[in-house]
PDB file of C-alpha atoms in Angstrom:
ATOM      1  CA  MET A   1     -62.434  -2.456-103.165  1.00 65.00           C
ATOM      2  CA  ALA A   2     -64.912  -1.027-105.411  1.00 85.00           C
ATOM      3  CA  ILE A   3     -64.125  -3.497-108.385  1.00 87.00           C
ATOM      4  CA  ILE A   4     -65.465  -6.880-107.968  1.00 88.00           C
ATOM      5  CA  VAL A   5     -63.931  -9.931-109.881  1.00 89.00           C
ATOM      6  CA  ASN A   6     -66.660 -11.947-111.107  1.00 88.00           C
ATOM      7  CA  LEU A   7     -64.324 -14.949-112.122  1.00 89.00           C
ATOM      8  CA  ASP A   8     -65.953 -17.553-110.278  1.00 88.00           C
ATOM      9  CA  VAL A   9     -69.338 -16.833-111.884  1.00 89.00           C
ATOM     10  CA  MET A  10     -67.687 -17.116-115.472  1.00 88.00           C
ATOM     11  CA  LEU A  11     -65.983 -20.084-114.477  1.00 89.00           C
ATOM     12  CA  ALA A  12     -69.347 -21.643-113.312  1.00 90.00           C
ATOM     13  CA  LYS A  13     -70.963 -20.729-116.683  1.00 89.00           C
ATOM     14  CA  ARG A  14     -68.149 -22.301-118.723  1.00 88.00           C
ATOM     15  CA  LYS A  15     -68.130 -25.443-116.136  1.00 88.00           C
ATOM     16  CA  MET A  16     -64.424 -24.947-115.806  1.00 88.00           C
ATOM     17  CA  GLN A  17     -62.057 -25.717-112.979  1.00 89.00           C
ATOM     18  CA  SER A  18     -59.701 -22.935-111.512  1.00 88.00           C
ATOM     19  CA  LYS A  19     -57.086 -24.985-112.039  1.00 89.00           C
ATOM     20  CA  GLU A  20     -57.765 -25.763-115.698  1.00 89.00           C
ATOM     21  CA  LEU A  21     -58.141 -22.135-116.394  1.00 89.00           C
ATOM     22  CA  ALA A  22     -54.664 -21.400-114.579  1.00 90.00           C
ATOM     23  CA  GLU A  23     -53.125 -23.978-116.822  1.00 90.00           C
ATOM     24  CA  GLN A  24     -54.728 -22.374-120.023  1.00 90.00           C
ATOM     25  CA  ILE A  25     -53.874 -19.083-119.289  1.00 90.00           C
ATOM     26  CA  GLY A  26     -50.208 -19.468-117.706  1.00 90.00           C
ATOM     27  CA  ILE A  27     -50.490 -18.313-114.141  1.00 90.00           C
ATOM     28  CA  THR A  28     -50.066 -20.322-111.004  1.00 90.00           C
ATOM     29  CA  LEU A  29     -53.233 -21.364-108.890  1.00 90.00           C
ATOM     30  CA  ALA A  30     -52.063 -19.197-106.337  1.00 91.00           C
ATOM     31  CA  ASN A  31     -51.947 -16.288-108.338  1.00 89.00           C
ATOM     32  CA  LEU A  32     -55.433 -16.941-109.748  1.00 90.00           C
ATOM     33  CA  SER A  33     -56.856 -17.336-106.223  1.00 90.00           C
ATOM     34  CA  VAL A  34     -55.360 -13.874-105.593  1.00 90.00           C
ATOM     35  CA  LEU A  35     -57.098 -12.634-108.481  1.00 89.00           C
ATOM     36  CA  LYS A  36     -60.380 -14.329-107.548  1.00 88.00           C
ATOM     37  CA  THR A  37     -60.504 -13.075-104.000  1.00 88.00           C
ATOM     38  CA  GLY A  38     -60.004  -9.378-105.063  1.00 85.00           C
ATOM     39  CA  LYS A  39     -56.779  -9.341-103.371  1.00 87.00           C
ATOM     40  CA  ALA A  40     -54.901  -8.327-106.628  1.00 89.00           C
ATOM     41  CA  ARG A  41     -54.018  -4.745-106.873  1.00 89.00           C
ATOM     42  CA  ALA A  42     -53.794  -4.811-110.661  1.00 91.00           C
ATOM     43  CA  ILE A  43     -54.164  -6.959-113.504  1.00 90.00           C
ATOM     44  CA  ARG A  44     -51.836  -6.967-116.644  1.00 91.00           C
ATOM     45  CA  PHE A  45     -54.029  -6.672-120.195  1.00 93.00           C
ATOM     46  CA  THR A  46     -52.210  -9.822-121.323  1.00 92.00           C
ATOM     47  CA  THR A  47     -53.601 -11.515-118.316  1.00 91.00           C
ATOM     48  CA  LEU A  48     -57.140 -10.110-118.900  1.00 92.00           C
ATOM     49  CA  GLU A  49     -56.769 -10.923-122.667  1.00 92.00           C
ATOM     50  CA  ALA A  50     -55.903 -14.590-121.842  1.00 92.00           C
ATOM     51  CA  ILE A  51     -58.661 -15.022-119.678  1.00 91.00           C
ATOM     52  CA  CYS A  52     -61.256 -13.512-122.061  1.00 92.00           C
ATOM     53  CA  LYS A  53     -59.861 -15.653-124.748  1.00 91.00           C
ATOM     54  CA  VAL A  54     -60.220 -18.923-122.755  1.00 90.00           C
ATOM     55  CA  LEU A  55     -63.365 -17.943-121.065  1.00 89.00           C
ATOM     56  CA  ASP A  56     -64.916 -16.566-124.406  1.00 89.00           C
ATOM     57  CA  CYS A  57     -66.244 -13.615-122.841  1.00 90.00           C
ATOM     58  CA  GLN A  58     -65.441  -9.620-122.541  1.00 91.00           C
ATOM     59  CA  PRO A  59     -63.859  -7.901-119.840  1.00 91.00           C
ATOM     60  CA  GLY A  60     -66.973  -6.408-118.386  1.00 91.00           C
ATOM     61  CA  ASP A  61     -68.212 -10.105-117.733  1.00 89.00           C
ATOM     62  CA  ILE A  62     -65.280 -10.520-115.319  1.00 90.00           C
ATOM     63  CA  LEU A  63     -64.691  -6.995-113.696  1.00 90.00           C
ATOM     64  CA  GLU A  64     -67.685  -4.925-112.286  1.00 89.00           C
ATOM     65  CA  TYR A  65     -67.404  -1.485-110.647  1.00 89.00           C
ATOM     66  CA  LYS A  66     -69.805  -1.152-107.546  1.00 86.00           C
ATOM     67  CA  ASN A  67     -69.597   2.219-105.678  1.00 83.00           C
ATOM     68  CA  ASP A  68     -68.197   1.571-102.216  1.00 75.00           C
ATOM     69  CA  ASP A  69     -70.904   3.505-100.570  1.00 71.00           C
ATOM     70  CA  GLU A  70     -73.454   0.729-101.956  1.00 60.00           C
ATOM     71  CA  LEU A  71     -71.587  -2.138-100.642  1.00 54.00           C
TER      72      LEU A  71
ATOM     73  CA  MET B   1     -25.139 -15.966-105.731  1.00 62.00           C
ATOM     74  CA  LYS B   2     -22.821 -18.696-103.866  1.00 69.00           C
ATOM     75  CA  ARG B   3     -20.159 -16.018-103.289  1.00 72.00           C
ATOM     76  CA  LYS B   4     -22.823 -13.466-101.857  1.00 73.00           C
ATOM     77  CA  ASN B   5     -24.169 -15.972 -99.639  1.00 83.00           C
ATOM     78  CA  THR B   6     -20.431 -16.732 -98.412  1.00 88.00           C
ATOM     79  CA  LEU B   7     -20.188 -12.885 -97.821  1.00 88.00           C
ATOM     80  CA  ILE B   8     -23.386 -12.782 -95.913  1.00 88.00           C
ATOM     81  CA  LYS B   9     -22.238 -15.977 -93.732  1.00 90.00           C
ATOM     82  CA  ILE B  10     -18.771 -14.325 -92.745  1.00 92.00           C
ATOM     83  CA  CYS B  11     -20.627 -10.960 -92.203  1.00 91.00           C
ATOM     84  CA  ILE B  12     -22.766 -13.019 -89.996  1.00 92.00           C
ATOM     85  CA  VAL B  13     -19.814 -14.718 -88.038  1.00 93.00           C
ATOM     86  CA  PHE B  14     -18.178 -11.404 -87.540  1.00 93.00           C
ATOM     87  CA  LEU B  15     -21.215  -9.755 -86.103  1.00 93.00           C
ATOM     88  CA  THR B  16     -22.124 -12.550 -83.686  1.00 93.00           C
ATOM     89  CA  ILE B  17     -18.636 -12.523 -82.280  1.00 94.00           C
ATOM     90  CA  ALA B  18     -18.950  -8.583 -82.012  1.00 92.00           C
ATOM     91  CA  ARG B  19     -22.236  -9.122 -80.115  1.00 92.00           C
ATOM     92  CA  PHE B  20     -20.969 -11.696 -77.823  1.00 93.00           C
ATOM     93  CA  VAL B  21     -17.678  -9.310 -77.047  1.00 93.00           C
ATOM     94  CA  MET B  22     -19.929  -6.327 -76.384  1.00 91.00           C
ATOM     95  CA  VAL B  23     -22.238  -8.389 -74.102  1.00 92.00           C
ATOM     96  CA  ILE B  24     -19.067  -9.299 -72.069  1.00 92.00           C
ATOM     97  CA  GLY B  25     -17.994  -5.677 -71.922  1.00 89.00           C
ATOM     98  CA  LEU B  26     -21.485  -4.670 -70.697  1.00 88.00           C
ATOM     99  CA  VAL B  27     -21.501  -7.201 -68.099  1.00 89.00           C
ATOM    100  CA  MET B  28     -17.748  -6.335 -66.915  1.00 86.00           C
ATOM    101  CA  VAL B  29     -18.890  -2.676 -66.755  1.00 80.00           C
ATOM    102  CA  LEU B  30     -21.653  -3.125 -64.677  1.00 81.00           C
ATOM    103  CA  TYR B  31     -19.779  -5.523 -62.352  1.00 83.00           C
ATOM    104  CA  PHE B  32     -17.071  -3.333 -61.793  1.00 78.00           C
ATOM    105  CA  GLY B  33     -19.042  -0.501 -61.702  1.00 73.00           C
ATOM    106  CA  ILE B  34     -21.286  -1.726 -59.023  1.00 74.00           C
ATOM    107  CA  PHE B  35     -19.271  -4.078 -57.087  1.00 75.00           C
ATOM    108  CA  GLU B  36     -15.569  -2.725 -57.294  1.00 70.00           C
ATOM    109  CA  ASN B  37     -14.290  -0.627 -54.507  1.00 59.00           C
ATOM    110  CA  THR B  38     -16.136   2.742 -54.378  1.00 52.00           C
ATOM    111  CA  GLU B  39     -13.089   4.662 -53.367  1.00 49.00           C
ATOM    112  CA  ARG B  40     -11.419   4.026 -56.674  1.00 50.00           C
ATOM    113  CA  TYR B  41     -11.513   6.583 -59.384  1.00 49.00           C
ATOM    114  CA  PHE B  42     -13.275   6.962 -62.525  1.00 54.00           C
ATOM    115  CA  THR B  43     -11.274   8.209 -65.388  1.00 55.00           C
ATOM    116  CA  VAL B  44     -12.620  10.827 -67.842  1.00 55.00           C
ATOM    117  CA  GLN B  45     -10.419  11.399 -70.925  1.00 55.00           C
ATOM    118  CA  ILE B  46     -10.294  14.926 -72.009  1.00 56.00           C
ATOM    119  CA  SER B  47      -9.272  15.546 -75.485  1.00 55.00           C
ATOM    120  CA  ARG B  48      -7.040  18.135 -76.512  1.00 52.00           C
ATOM    121  CA  GLU B  49      -9.929  19.088 -78.905  1.00 53.00           C
ATOM    122  CA  ASN B  50     -11.909  20.242 -76.037  1.00 51.00           C
ATOM    123  CA  TYR B  51      -9.294  23.112 -75.611  1.00 52.00           C
ATOM    124  CA  GLU B  52      -9.330  25.086 -78.931  1.00 50.00           C
ATOM    125  CA  ASN B  53      -6.131  26.718 -78.456  1.00 49.00           C
ATOM    126  CA  VAL B  54      -4.129  24.283 -76.249  1.00 48.00           C
ATOM    127  CA  GLN B  55      -0.685  23.437 -78.200  1.00 48.00           C
ATOM    128  CA  VAL B  56       0.981  20.029 -77.567  1.00 46.00           C
ATOM    129  CA  ASP B  57       3.353  21.649 -75.478  1.00 47.00           C
ATOM    130  CA  GLU B  58       1.036  23.473 -73.341  1.00 50.00           C
ATOM    131  CA  GLY B  59      -0.120  22.276 -70.244  1.00 53.00           C
ATOM    132  CA  LEU B  60      -3.407  22.442 -67.858  1.00 56.00           C
ATOM    133  CA  ILE B  61      -3.275  23.582 -64.300  1.00 59.00           C
ATOM    134  CA  VAL B  62      -5.882  23.074 -61.557  1.00 59.00           C
ATOM    135  CA  LYS B  63      -8.009  26.489 -60.790  1.00 63.00           C
ATOM    136  CA  THR B  64      -6.611  27.493 -57.343  1.00 61.00           C
ATOM    137  CA  GLU B  65     -10.236  27.538 -56.004  1.00 60.00           C
ATOM    138  CA  TYR B  66     -10.825  24.064 -56.579  1.00 60.00           C
ATOM    139  CA  GLU B  67      -7.450  22.756 -55.824  1.00 55.00           C
ATOM    140  CA  ASN B  68      -8.904  21.496 -52.420  1.00 53.00           C
ATOM    141  CA  SER B  69     -11.973  20.076 -53.578  1.00 49.00           C
ATOM    142  CA  ILE B  70     -10.557  17.941 -56.401  1.00 50.00           C
ATOM    143  CA  LYS B  71      -7.206  16.940 -54.158  1.00 44.00           C
ATOM    144  CA  GLY B  72      -7.987  13.431 -55.221  1.00 43.00           C
ATOM    145  CA  ALA B  73      -8.185  14.088 -59.067  1.00 47.00           C
ATOM    146  CA  GLU B  74      -5.407  13.093 -61.114  1.00 48.00           C
ATOM    147  CA  LEU B  75      -4.166  15.003 -64.089  1.00 48.00           C
ATOM    148  CA  LYS B  76      -1.876  13.465 -66.313  1.00 47.00           C
ATOM    149  CA  SER B  77      -0.913  14.693 -69.642  1.00 47.00           C
ATOM    150  CA  THR B  78      -0.441  12.063 -72.380  1.00 44.00           C
ATOM    151  CA  ILE B  79       0.463  12.533 -75.824  1.00 44.00           C
ATOM    152  CA  LYS B  80      -2.872  13.509 -77.164  1.00 46.00           C
ATOM    153  CA  ASN B  81      -5.131  13.665 -74.279  1.00 52.00           C
ATOM    154  CA  TYR B  82      -5.419  14.540 -70.435  1.00 54.00           C
ATOM    155  CA  VAL B  83      -6.616  11.846 -68.430  1.00 56.00           C
ATOM    156  CA  ILE B  84      -8.523  13.228 -65.521  1.00 58.00           C
ATOM    157  CA  SER B  85      -9.563  10.922 -62.644  1.00 56.00           C
ATOM    158  CA  PHE B  86     -12.348  11.905 -60.540  1.00 56.00           C
ATOM    159  CA  ASN B  87     -13.837   9.905 -57.218  1.00 51.00           C
ATOM    160  CA  THR B  88     -17.302   8.824 -56.555  1.00 55.00           C
ATOM    161  CA  GLY B  89     -19.245  12.011 -57.414  1.00 56.00           C
ATOM    162  CA  TYR B  90     -19.847  11.316 -61.077  1.00 63.00           C
ATOM    163  CA  ARG B  91     -19.776   7.631 -60.530  1.00 66.00           C
ATOM    164  CA  ILE B  92     -23.407   7.100 -61.225  1.00 72.00           C
ATOM    165  CA  MET B  93     -23.993   9.648 -64.054  1.00 71.00           C
ATOM    166  CA  ILE B  94     -20.815   7.916 -65.641  1.00 72.00           C
ATOM    167  CA  LEU B  95     -21.960   4.435 -65.038  1.00 76.00           C
ATOM    168  CA  LEU B  96     -25.542   5.109 -66.425  1.00 79.00           C
ATOM    169  CA  ALA B  97     -24.183   6.719 -69.513  1.00 77.00           C
ATOM    170  CA  LEU B  98     -21.979   3.999 -70.253  1.00 80.00           C
ATOM    171  CA  THR B  99     -24.592   1.410 -69.690  1.00 84.00           C
ATOM    172  CA  ALA B 100     -26.967   3.236 -71.781  1.00 84.00           C
ATOM    173  CA  VAL B 101     -24.356   3.617 -74.781  1.00 85.00           C
ATOM    174  CA  MET B 102     -23.285  -0.129 -74.375  1.00 88.00           C
ATOM    175  CA  GLY B 103     -26.560  -1.335 -74.088  1.00 89.00           C
ATOM    176  CA  PHE B 104     -27.779   0.237 -77.262  1.00 90.00           C
ATOM    177  CA  SER B 105     -24.558  -0.582 -78.958  1.00 90.00           C
ATOM    178  CA  VAL B 106     -25.295  -4.234 -78.505  1.00 92.00           C
ATOM    179  CA  TYR B 107     -28.891  -3.924 -79.566  1.00 92.00           C
ATOM    180  CA  PHE B 108     -27.798  -2.211 -82.786  1.00 93.00           C
ATOM    181  CA  ILE B 109     -25.617  -5.174 -83.157  1.00 94.00           C
ATOM    182  CA  HIS B 110     -28.004  -7.454 -82.562  1.00 93.00           C
ATOM    183  CA  THR B 111     -30.568  -5.835 -84.842  1.00 93.00           C
ATOM    184  CA  LEU B 112     -28.008  -5.728 -87.574  1.00 93.00           C
ATOM    185  CA  LEU B 113     -27.155  -9.336 -87.312  1.00 93.00           C
ATOM    186  CA  GLN B 114     -31.000 -10.065 -87.680  1.00 91.00           C
ATOM    187  CA  PHE B 115     -30.954  -7.972 -90.778  1.00 92.00           C
ATOM    188  CA  VAL B 116     -27.787  -9.524 -92.534  1.00 91.00           C
ATOM    189  CA  LYS B 117     -29.531 -12.874 -91.510  1.00 90.00           C
ATOM    190  CA  SER B 118     -32.712 -12.116 -93.403  1.00 89.00           C
ATOM    191  CA  ALA B 119     -30.724 -11.451 -96.460  1.00 86.00           C
ATOM    192  CA  LEU B 120     -30.331 -15.383 -96.569  1.00 85.00           C
ATOM    193  CA  GLY B 121     -33.915 -15.656 -96.765  1.00 79.00           C
ATOM    194  CA  GLU B 122     -36.478 -14.937 -99.022  1.00 77.00           C
ATOM    195  CA  GLY B 123     -37.917 -12.224 -96.534  1.00 78.00           C
ATOM    196  CA  PHE B 124     -35.346  -9.231 -97.064  1.00 83.00           C
ATOM    197  CA  PHE B 125     -38.069  -6.825 -98.212  1.00 85.00           C
ATOM    198  CA  SER B 126     -40.343  -7.060 -95.120  1.00 87.00           C
ATOM    199  CA  VAL B 127     -42.017  -5.109 -92.762  1.00 89.00           C
ATOM    200  CA  GLU B 128     -39.496  -6.515 -90.029  1.00 90.00           C
ATOM    201  CA  ASN B 129     -36.614  -5.318 -92.071  1.00 90.00           C
ATOM    202  CA  VAL B 130     -37.931  -1.761 -92.508  1.00 92.00           C
ATOM    203  CA  LEU B 131     -38.454  -1.826 -88.677  1.00 93.00           C
ATOM    204  CA  ARG B 132     -35.018  -2.787 -88.300  1.00 93.00           C
ATOM    205  CA  VAL B 133     -33.401  -0.313 -90.281  1.00 94.00           C
ATOM    206  CA  ARG B 134     -35.278   2.543 -88.968  1.00 94.00           C
ATOM    207  CA  MET B 135     -34.459   1.184 -85.276  1.00 94.00           C
ATOM    208  CA  MET B 136     -30.824   1.198 -86.322  1.00 94.00           C
ATOM    209  CA  GLY B 137     -31.121   4.809 -87.495  1.00 94.00           C
ATOM    210  CA  PHE B 138     -32.642   6.182 -84.407  1.00 94.00           C
ATOM    211  CA  ILE B 139     -30.054   4.081 -82.071  1.00 93.00           C
ATOM    212  CA  LEU B 140     -27.338   5.895 -84.255  1.00 92.00           C
ATOM    213  CA  ILE B 141     -28.941   9.316 -83.660  1.00 91.00           C
ATOM    214  CA  GLY B 142     -29.159   8.637 -79.805  1.00 89.00           C
ATOM    215  CA  LEU B 143     -25.647   7.315 -79.675  1.00 88.00           C
ATOM    216  CA  GLY B 144     -24.513  10.420 -81.151  1.00 86.00           C
ATOM    217  CA  LEU B 145     -26.431  12.613 -79.135  1.00 85.00           C
ATOM    218  CA  VAL B 146     -25.249  10.720 -75.938  1.00 82.00           C
ATOM    219  CA  HIS B 147     -21.460  11.305 -77.360  1.00 79.00           C
ATOM    220  CA  LEU B 148     -22.431  14.930 -77.828  1.00 79.00           C
ATOM    221  CA  LEU B 149     -23.582  15.398 -74.494  1.00 80.00           C
ATOM    222  CA  MET B 150     -20.729  13.627 -72.808  1.00 75.00           C
ATOM    223  CA  ASN B 151     -18.330  15.674 -74.702  1.00 71.00           C
ATOM    224  CA  LEU B 152     -20.011  19.127 -74.059  1.00 76.00           C
ATOM    225  CA  TRP B 153     -20.122  17.784 -70.341  1.00 73.00           C
ATOM    226  CA  ILE B 154     -16.493  16.712 -70.218  1.00 69.00           C
ATOM    227  CA  SER B 155     -15.589  20.347 -71.709  1.00 68.00           C
ATOM    228  CA  TYR B 156     -17.448  21.773 -69.034  1.00 73.00           C
ATOM    229  CA  ILE B 157     -15.832  20.079 -66.238  1.00 69.00           C
ATOM    230  CA  ALA B 158     -12.497  20.740 -67.748  1.00 66.00           C
ATOM    231  CA  GLY B 159     -13.409  24.346 -68.193  1.00 68.00           C
ATOM    232  CA  GLN B 160     -14.619  24.423 -64.560  1.00 68.00           C
ATOM    233  CA  TYR B 161     -11.945  22.845 -62.749  1.00 65.00           C
ATOM    234  CA  PHE B 162      -8.724  23.394 -65.016  1.00 63.00           C
ATOM    235  CA  GLU B 163      -7.262  26.393 -66.724  1.00 60.00           C
ATOM    236  CA  LEU B 164      -4.495  26.895 -69.267  1.00 55.00           C
ATOM    237  CA  ASP B 165      -1.132  26.956 -67.877  1.00 53.00           C
ATOM    238  CA  LYS B 166      -0.502  30.794 -67.908  1.00 50.00           C
ATOM    239  CA  SER B 167       3.109  30.529 -68.306  1.00 50.00           C
ATOM    240  CA  ALA B 168       2.777  28.449 -71.646  1.00 47.00           C
ATOM    241  CA  SER B 169       2.529  30.160 -74.803  1.00 47.00           C
ATOM    242  CA  LYS B 170      -0.678  31.067 -76.085  1.00 48.00           C
ATOM    243  CA  THR B 171      -1.575  30.769 -79.670  1.00 48.00           C
ATOM    244  CA  ILE B 172      -5.062  30.907 -81.588  1.00 47.00           C
ATOM    245  CA  GLU B 173      -5.777  27.711 -83.822  1.00 46.00           C
ATOM    246  CA  VAL B 174      -8.572  27.975 -86.445  1.00 48.00           C
ATOM    247  CA  SER B 175      -9.597  24.805 -87.773  1.00 47.00           C
ATOM    248  CA  PHE B 176     -12.416  23.868 -90.224  1.00 51.00           C
ATOM    249  CA  SER B 177     -13.656  20.622 -90.520  1.00 51.00           C
ATOM    250  CA  PRO B 178     -17.361  19.848 -90.956  1.00 53.00           C
ATOM    251  CA  ASP B 179     -16.760  16.196 -90.269  1.00 58.00           C
ATOM    252  CA  VAL B 180     -20.129  15.336 -91.415  1.00 56.00           C
ATOM    253  CA  PHE B 181     -19.642  11.664 -92.385  1.00 54.00           C
ATOM    254  CA  SER B 182     -17.753  10.471 -89.036  1.00 60.00           C
ATOM    255  CA  SER B 183     -20.614  11.981 -86.774  1.00 78.00           C
ATOM    256  CA  THR B 184     -22.884   9.200 -85.580  1.00 84.00           C
ATOM    257  CA  ILE B 185     -25.699  11.668 -85.791  1.00 87.00           C
ATOM    258  CA  PHE B 186     -25.573  12.322 -89.608  1.00 88.00           C
ATOM    259  CA  ILE B 187     -24.956   8.720 -90.251  1.00 90.00           C
ATOM    260  CA  GLY B 188     -28.171   7.828 -88.517  1.00 92.00           C
ATOM    261  CA  LEU B 189     -29.869  10.323 -90.468  1.00 92.00           C
ATOM    262  CA  ILE B 190     -28.935   8.892 -93.485  1.00 93.00           C
ATOM    263  CA  VAL B 191     -29.768   5.253 -92.435  1.00 93.00           C
ATOM    264  CA  LEU B 192     -33.210   6.762 -91.550  1.00 95.00           C
ATOM    265  CA  VAL B 193     -33.361   7.829 -95.266  1.00 95.00           C
ATOM    266  CA  VAL B 194     -32.410   4.376 -96.344  1.00 93.00           C
ATOM    267  CA  ALA B 195     -35.278   2.961 -94.244  1.00 93.00           C
ATOM    268  CA  GLN B 196     -37.528   5.194 -96.027  1.00 93.00           C
ATOM    269  CA  ALA B 197     -36.179   3.686 -99.546  1.00 93.00           C
ATOM    270  CA  PHE B 198     -36.408   0.158 -97.951  1.00 90.00           C
ATOM    271  CA  ASP B 199     -40.002   1.127 -96.938  1.00 91.00           C
ATOM    272  CA  HIS B 200     -40.666   2.386-100.662  1.00 92.00           C
ATOM    273  CA  GLY B 201     -38.876  -1.046-101.965  1.00 90.00           C
ATOM    274  CA  LEU B 202     -41.377  -3.005 -99.872  1.00 90.00           C
ATOM    275  CA  LYS B 203     -44.375  -1.458-101.465  1.00 91.00           C
ATOM    276  CA  LEU B 204     -42.997  -1.980-104.984  1.00 91.00           C
ATOM    277  CA  LYS B 205     -42.377  -5.542-104.093  1.00 89.00           C
ATOM    278  CA  GLU B 206     -46.101  -5.992-103.042  1.00 88.00           C
ATOM    279  CA  ASP B 207     -47.368  -4.282-106.016  1.00 89.00           C
ATOM    280  CA  LYS B 208     -45.462  -6.566-108.233  1.00 89.00           C
ATOM    281  CA  GLU B 209     -46.489  -9.503-106.535  1.00 87.00           C
ATOM    282  CA  LEU B 210     -49.971  -8.595-106.498  1.00 89.00           C
ATOM    283  CA  THR B 211     -50.238  -7.639-110.115  1.00 90.00           C
ATOM    284  CA  ILE B 212     -51.632 -10.695-111.863  1.00 86.00           C
TER     285      ILE B 212
END
């Protein structure tokens, strides 16, 4: 998929664990895993807002677009 | 929820019994068809509906040119239908048709049972169920087609060997009954549409599950 989720990178920068993030934004660890592995089909604005708030970052820090041909 | 589960369990019990009875029926048909005395007759029922202008009090007579060739055939006039018994000539054809119809009916009941069973668990909207519903649609259409072909064949036989009793009075009867909902083919088509809707429901469910 052309949209890359860089959640791992942000989590490492903030030295935070997935479980902690999942608890703070109110989703299950399984759903966070779906998001991290790029299997998610869509992301709610509320979820994105909560992630940005907890990780103190911009949506662009988490999501990145790469042309499929370049991959 | 509890009431819904009870209903499903009752359905499962009925379908299990129906499947068992149909399997026994299929085995019996095969047994009697293959191992019974081949001199015995197979009986084909000809509905009066196959003759558009036969009245209840009218009779059918064997055409003079066939009188000798189907000497063994027995023509009985019952209240609604004529029962014609043929000897071994059509045996294999009838046996094959019966086996196919009963076999697919058993498979249909089995698929329906699996489908209903899945309603008890979590995986109701699954690829397996879409395939099951689609398969049931195709079986219904197939059974409808076999029924149609058998009716045409019986009409052909009836028309070939028998004719209206000339001494009986003839009237023209016009009937109009589209009869769409009782036709297996149309029910099969509706089931196929339901399968398509099920497929769409599955995609919606996946979308919902993968939206974080």
